[in-house]
mmCIF file of N, CA and C in Angstrom:
data_model
loop_
_atom_site.group_PDB
_atom_site.id
_atom_site.type_symbol
_atom_site.label_atom_id
_atom_site.label_comp_id
_atom_site.label_asym_id
_atom_site.label_seq_id
_atom_site.Cartn_x
_atom_site.Cartn_y
_atom_site.Cartn_z
ATOM 1 N N MET T 8 -40.148 -28.548 1.917
ATOM 2 C CA MET T 8 -39.667 -27.554 2.310
ATOM 3 C C MET T 8 -39.296 -26.920 3.268
ATOM 4 N N ASN T 9 -39.671 -27.773 4.196
ATOM 5 C CA ASN T 9 -39.475 -27.671 5.859
ATOM 6 C C ASN T 9 -37.257 -27.572 5.804
ATOM 7 N N SER T 10 -37.522 -28.676 5.343
ATOM 8 C CA SER T 10 -35.515 -28.821 5.661
ATOM 9 C C SER T 10 -34.851 -27.343 4.882
ATOM 10 N N SER T 11 -35.489 -26.732 3.641
ATOM 11 C CA SER T 11 -34.902 -25.665 2.945
ATOM 12 C C SER T 11 -34.986 -24.420 3.728
ATOM 13 N N VAL T 12 -36.095 -24.433 4.630
ATOM 14 C CA VAL T 12 -37.006 -23.276 5.161
ATOM 15 C C VAL T 12 -35.672 -23.603 6.719
ATOM 16 N N SER T 13 -35.060 -24.526 7.562
ATOM 17 C CA SER T 13 -34.832 -25.142 7.484
ATOM 18 C C SER T 13 -32.867 -24.572 7.558
ATOM 19 N N LEU T 14 -32.235 -24.817 6.668
ATOM 20 C CA LEU T 14 -30.950 -24.982 6.065
ATOM 21 C C LEU T 14 -31.103 -23.454 6.117
ATOM 22 N N VAL T 15 -31.915 -22.387 5.898
ATOM 23 C CA VAL T 15 -31.761 -20.907 4.466
ATOM 24 C C VAL T 15 -31.585 -20.485 6.887
ATOM 25 N N LEU T 16 -32.545 -20.691 7.439
ATOM 26 C CA LEU T 16 -32.166 -20.301 8.588
ATOM 27 C C LEU T 16 -31.095 -20.331 9.472
ATOM 28 N N LYS T 17 -30.385 -21.798 9.170
ATOM 29 C CA LYS T 17 -29.177 -21.942 9.646
ATOM 30 C C LYS T 17 -27.497 -21.156 9.595
ATOM 31 N N VAL T 18 -28.126 -20.860 8.068
ATOM 32 C CA VAL T 18 -26.839 -20.266 7.318
ATOM 33 C C VAL T 18 -27.012 -19.015 8.049
ATOM 34 N N LEU T 19 -28.330 -18.842 8.139
ATOM 35 C CA LEU T 19 -28.812 -16.786 8.304
ATOM 36 C C LEU T 19 -27.591 -16.446 10.239
ATOM 37 N N VAL T 20 -28.577 -17.786 10.570
ATOM 38 C CA VAL T 20 -28.459 -17.785 12.241
ATOM 39 C C VAL T 20 -26.842 -17.706 12.296
ATOM 40 N N LEU T 21 -25.471 -18.764 11.688
ATOM 41 C CA LEU T 21 -24.704 -18.956 11.767
ATOM 42 C C LEU T 21 -23.799 -17.788 11.295
ATOM 43 N N SER T 22 -23.993 -17.168 9.126
ATOM 44 C CA SER T 22 -23.610 -15.436 9.473
ATOM 45 C C SER T 22 -23.643 -14.842 10.008
ATOM 46 N N ALA T 23 -24.998 -14.241 10.777
ATOM 47 C CA ALA T 23 -25.349 -13.686 11.574
ATOM 48 C C ALA T 23 -23.979 -13.341 13.425
ATOM 49 N N GLY T 24 -23.915 -14.409 13.979
ATOM 50 C CA GLY T 24 -23.212 -14.679 14.940
ATOM 51 C C GLY T 24 -21.585 -14.896 14.502
ATOM 52 N N LEU T 25 -21.439 -15.455 13.534
ATOM 53 C CA LEU T 25 -19.853 -14.637 12.427
ATOM 54 C C LEU T 25 -19.179 -13.171 12.820
ATOM 55 N N ALA T 26 -20.583 -12.773 11.736
ATOM 56 C CA ALA T 26 -20.358 -10.993 11.625
ATOM 57 C C ALA T 26 -20.239 -10.123 13.008
ATOM 58 N N ILE T 27 -20.928 -10.330 14.428
ATOM 59 C CA ILE T 27 -20.718 -10.197 15.107
ATOM 60 C C ILE T 27 -19.551 -10.692 15.755
ATOM 61 N N ALA T 28 -19.565 -12.034 15.768
ATOM 62 C CA ALA T 28 -17.875 -12.290 16.179
ATOM 63 C C ALA T 28 -16.603 -11.395 16.008
ATOM 64 N N ILE T 29 -16.762 -11.241 14.673
ATOM 65 C CA ILE T 29 -16.029 -10.373 13.721
ATOM 66 C C ILE T 29 -15.714 -8.791 14.330
ATOM 67 N N LYS T 30 -17.409 -8.668 14.244
ATOM 68 C CA LYS T 30 -17.592 -6.855 14.594
ATOM 69 C C LYS T 30 -16.669 -6.567 16.008
ATOM 70 N N TYR T 31 -17.375 -7.334 17.099
ATOM 71 C CA TYR T 31 -17.282 -7.366 18.309
ATOM 72 C C TYR T 31 -15.327 -7.913 18.506
ATOM 73 N N GLY T 32 -15.366 -8.924 18.301
ATOM 74 C CA GLY T 32 -14.340 -9.876 19.122
ATOM 75 C C GLY T 32 -13.422 -9.506 18.025
ATOM 76 N N ALA T 33 -12.937 -8.815 16.884
ATOM 77 C CA ALA T 33 -11.703 -8.787 16.493
ATOM 78 C C ALA T 33 -10.851 -7.259 16.587
ATOM 79 N N PRO T 34 -11.415 -6.303 17.372
ATOM 80 C CA PRO T 34 -11.057 -5.021 17.974
ATOM 81 C C PRO T 34 -9.715 -5.340 19.191
ATOM 82 N N HIS T 35 -9.889 -6.268 19.807
ATOM 83 C CA HIS T 35 -9.108 -7.070 20.761
ATOM 84 C C HIS T 35 -8.541 -7.978 20.576
ATOM 85 N N LEU T 36 -8.121 -8.281 19.603
ATOM 86 C CA LEU T 36 -7.490 -9.642 19.065
ATOM 87 C C LEU T 36 -6.059 -8.841 18.587
ATOM 88 N N PRO T 37 -4.551 -8.781 19.382
ATOM 89 C CA PRO T 37 -3.312 -8.514 18.585
ATOM 90 C C PRO T 37 -3.147 -8.630 17.607
ATOM 91 N N PHE T 38 -3.192 -7.235 16.353
ATOM 92 C CA PHE T 38 -3.718 -7.032 14.689
ATOM 93 C C PHE T 38 -1.930 -6.230 14.780
ATOM 94 N N PRO T 39 -0.239 -6.835 15.585
ATOM 95 C CA PRO T 39 0.562 -5.833 14.743
ATOM 96 C C PRO T 39 0.687 -5.537 12.858
ATOM 97 N N ALA T 40 0.884 -4.276 13.123
ATOM 98 C CA ALA T 40 1.156 -3.631 11.977
ATOM 99 C C ALA T 40 2.796 -4.057 11.157
ATOM 100 N N ASN T 41 2.797 -4.951 9.752
ATOM 101 C CA ASN T 41 4.031 -5.146 9.162
ATOM 102 C C ASN T 41 3.500 -5.207 7.859
ATOM 103 N N PRO T 42 4.749 -4.993 7.054
ATOM 104 C CA PRO T 42 4.446 -5.429 5.712
ATOM 105 C C PRO T 42 3.902 -7.174 5.225
ATOM 106 N N ALA T 43 4.068 -7.494 5.700
ATOM 107 C CA ALA T 43 2.611 -9.853 5.897
ATOM 108 C C ALA T 43 1.292 -9.528 5.669
ATOM 109 N N ASN T 44 1.083 -7.942 6.533
ATOM 110 C CA ASN T 44 -0.201 -8.319 6.593
ATOM 111 C C ASN T 44 -1.222 -6.769 5.343
ATOM 112 N N ALA T 45 -0.161 -7.156 4.614
ATOM 113 C CA ALA T 45 -0.630 -5.473 3.816
ATOM 114 C C ALA T 45 -0.420 -5.880 2.562
ATOM 115 N N ILE T 46 0.395 -7.190 2.545
ATOM 116 C CA ILE T 46 0.736 -8.425 0.589
ATOM 117 C C ILE T 46 -0.987 -9.408 1.393
ATOM 118 N N VAL T 47 -1.325 -9.522 2.739
ATOM 119 C CA VAL T 47 -2.384 -10.280 2.987
ATOM 120 C C VAL T 47 -3.966 -10.096 2.646
ATOM 121 N N LEU T 48 -3.692 -8.078 3.299
ATOM 122 C CA LEU T 48 -4.481 -7.912 3.060
ATOM 123 C C LEU T 48 -5.093 -7.676 1.644
ATOM 124 N N ALA T 49 -4.489 -7.522 0.329
ATOM 125 C CA ALA T 49 -3.626 -7.084 -1.152
ATOM 126 C C ALA T 49 -4.739 -7.839 -1.676
ATOM 127 N N ILE T 50 -3.979 -9.662 -1.024
ATOM 128 C CA ILE T 50 -4.882 -10.439 -1.689
ATOM 129 C C ILE T 50 -5.862 -10.642 -1.237
ATOM 130 N N VAL T 51 -6.624 -10.716 -0.259
ATOM 131 C CA VAL T 51 -8.294 -10.859 0.258
ATOM 132 C C VAL T 51 -8.702 -9.641 -1.000
ATOM 133 N N LEU T 52 -8.295 -8.563 -0.796
ATOM 134 C CA LEU T 52 -9.268 -8.235 -1.421
ATOM 135 C C LEU T 52 -9.478 -7.542 -2.927
ATOM 136 N N LEU T 53 -8.021 -7.381 -3.249
ATOM 137 C CA LEU T 53 -7.653 -8.096 -4.460
ATOM 138 C C LEU T 53 -8.845 -8.782 -6.010
ATOM 139 N N PRO T 54 -9.359 -9.633 -5.342
ATOM 140 C CA PRO T 54 -10.148 -10.597 -6.913
ATOM 141 C C PRO T 54 -11.861 -9.209 -6.380
ATOM 142 N N SER T 55 -12.134 -8.986 -5.973
ATOM 143 C CA SER T 55 -12.974 -7.897 -5.482
ATOM 144 C C SER T 55 -13.068 -7.024 -6.318
ATOM 145 N N LEU T 56 -11.981 -6.225 -6.464
ATOM 146 C CA LEU T 56 -11.428 -5.117 -6.748
ATOM 147 C C LEU T 56 -11.467 -5.632 -8.366
ATOM 148 N N VAL T 57 -10.860 -6.503 -8.663
ATOM 149 C CA VAL T 57 -10.848 -6.729 -10.083
ATOM 150 C C VAL T 57 -11.919 -7.243 -10.997
ATOM 151 N N MET T 58 -12.479 -8.071 -10.407
ATOM 152 C CA MET T 58 -14.285 -8.235 -10.307
ATOM 153 C C MET T 58 -14.881 -7.073 -10.004
ATOM 154 N N ALA T 59 -15.038 -5.760 -9.287
ATOM 155 C CA ALA T 59 -15.808 -4.787 -9.784
ATOM 156 C C ALA T 59 -15.200 -3.998 -11.105
ATOM 157 N N ALA T 60 -14.522 -4.130 -11.366
ATOM 158 C CA ALA T 60 -13.199 -2.790 -12.349
ATOM 159 C C ALA T 60 -14.024 -3.817 -12.978
ATOM 160 N N ILE T 61 -14.233 -4.915 -14.110
ATOM 161 C CA ILE T 61 -14.874 -5.398 -14.601
ATOM 162 C C ILE T 61 -15.898 -4.783 -15.421
ATOM 163 N N LEU T 62 -16.635 -4.871 -14.278
ATOM 164 C CA LEU T 62 -17.879 -5.409 -14.067
ATOM 165 C C LEU T 62 -18.458 -3.379 -14.495
ATOM 166 N N VAL T 63 -17.645 -2.225 -13.823
ATOM 167 C CA VAL T 63 -17.979 -1.407 -14.722
ATOM 168 C C VAL T 63 -17.759 -1.188 -15.430
ATOM 169 N N GLY T 64 -16.463 -1.838 -16.159
ATOM 170 C CA GLY T 64 -16.210 -1.759 -17.436
ATOM 171 C C GLY T 64 -17.141 -2.279 -19.246
ATOM 172 N N VAL T 65 -17.690 -3.317 -18.218
ATOM 173 C CA VAL T 65 -19.204 -3.750 -19.402
ATOM 174 C C VAL T 65 -20.517 -3.423 -19.151
ATOM 175 N N LYS T 66 -20.155 -3.188 -17.688
ATOM 176 C CA LYS T 66 -21.563 -2.111 -17.781
ATOM 177 C C LYS T 66 -20.934 -0.453 -18.662
ATOM 178 N N ALA T 67 -20.632 0.321 -18.750
ATOM 179 C CA ALA T 67 -19.808 1.193 -19.760
ATOM 180 C C ALA T 67 -19.999 0.969 -20.624
ATOM 181 N N GLU T 68 -20.371 -0.283 -21.218
ATOM 182 C CA GLU T 68 -19.796 -0.816 -22.993
ATOM 183 C C GLU T 68 -20.957 -0.987 -23.412
ATOM 184 N N GLY T 69 -22.256 -1.371 -22.382
ATOM 185 C CA GLY T 69 -23.042 -1.351 -22.618
ATOM 186 C C GLY T 69 -24.478 -0.891 -21.964
#
């Protein structure tokens, strides 16, 4: 039981640290606007959008 709680706390702390680093550190990184970045963004977001569309369709059916 103790190892499970320890693992969950480690994951929680690492996740929070990564979220804070992304939120406050990312705006300071140079990120030029070019077509390659748009393609990468589409590749990252497309699976989530497809899954959301599938789930909305399944919910609408039943």
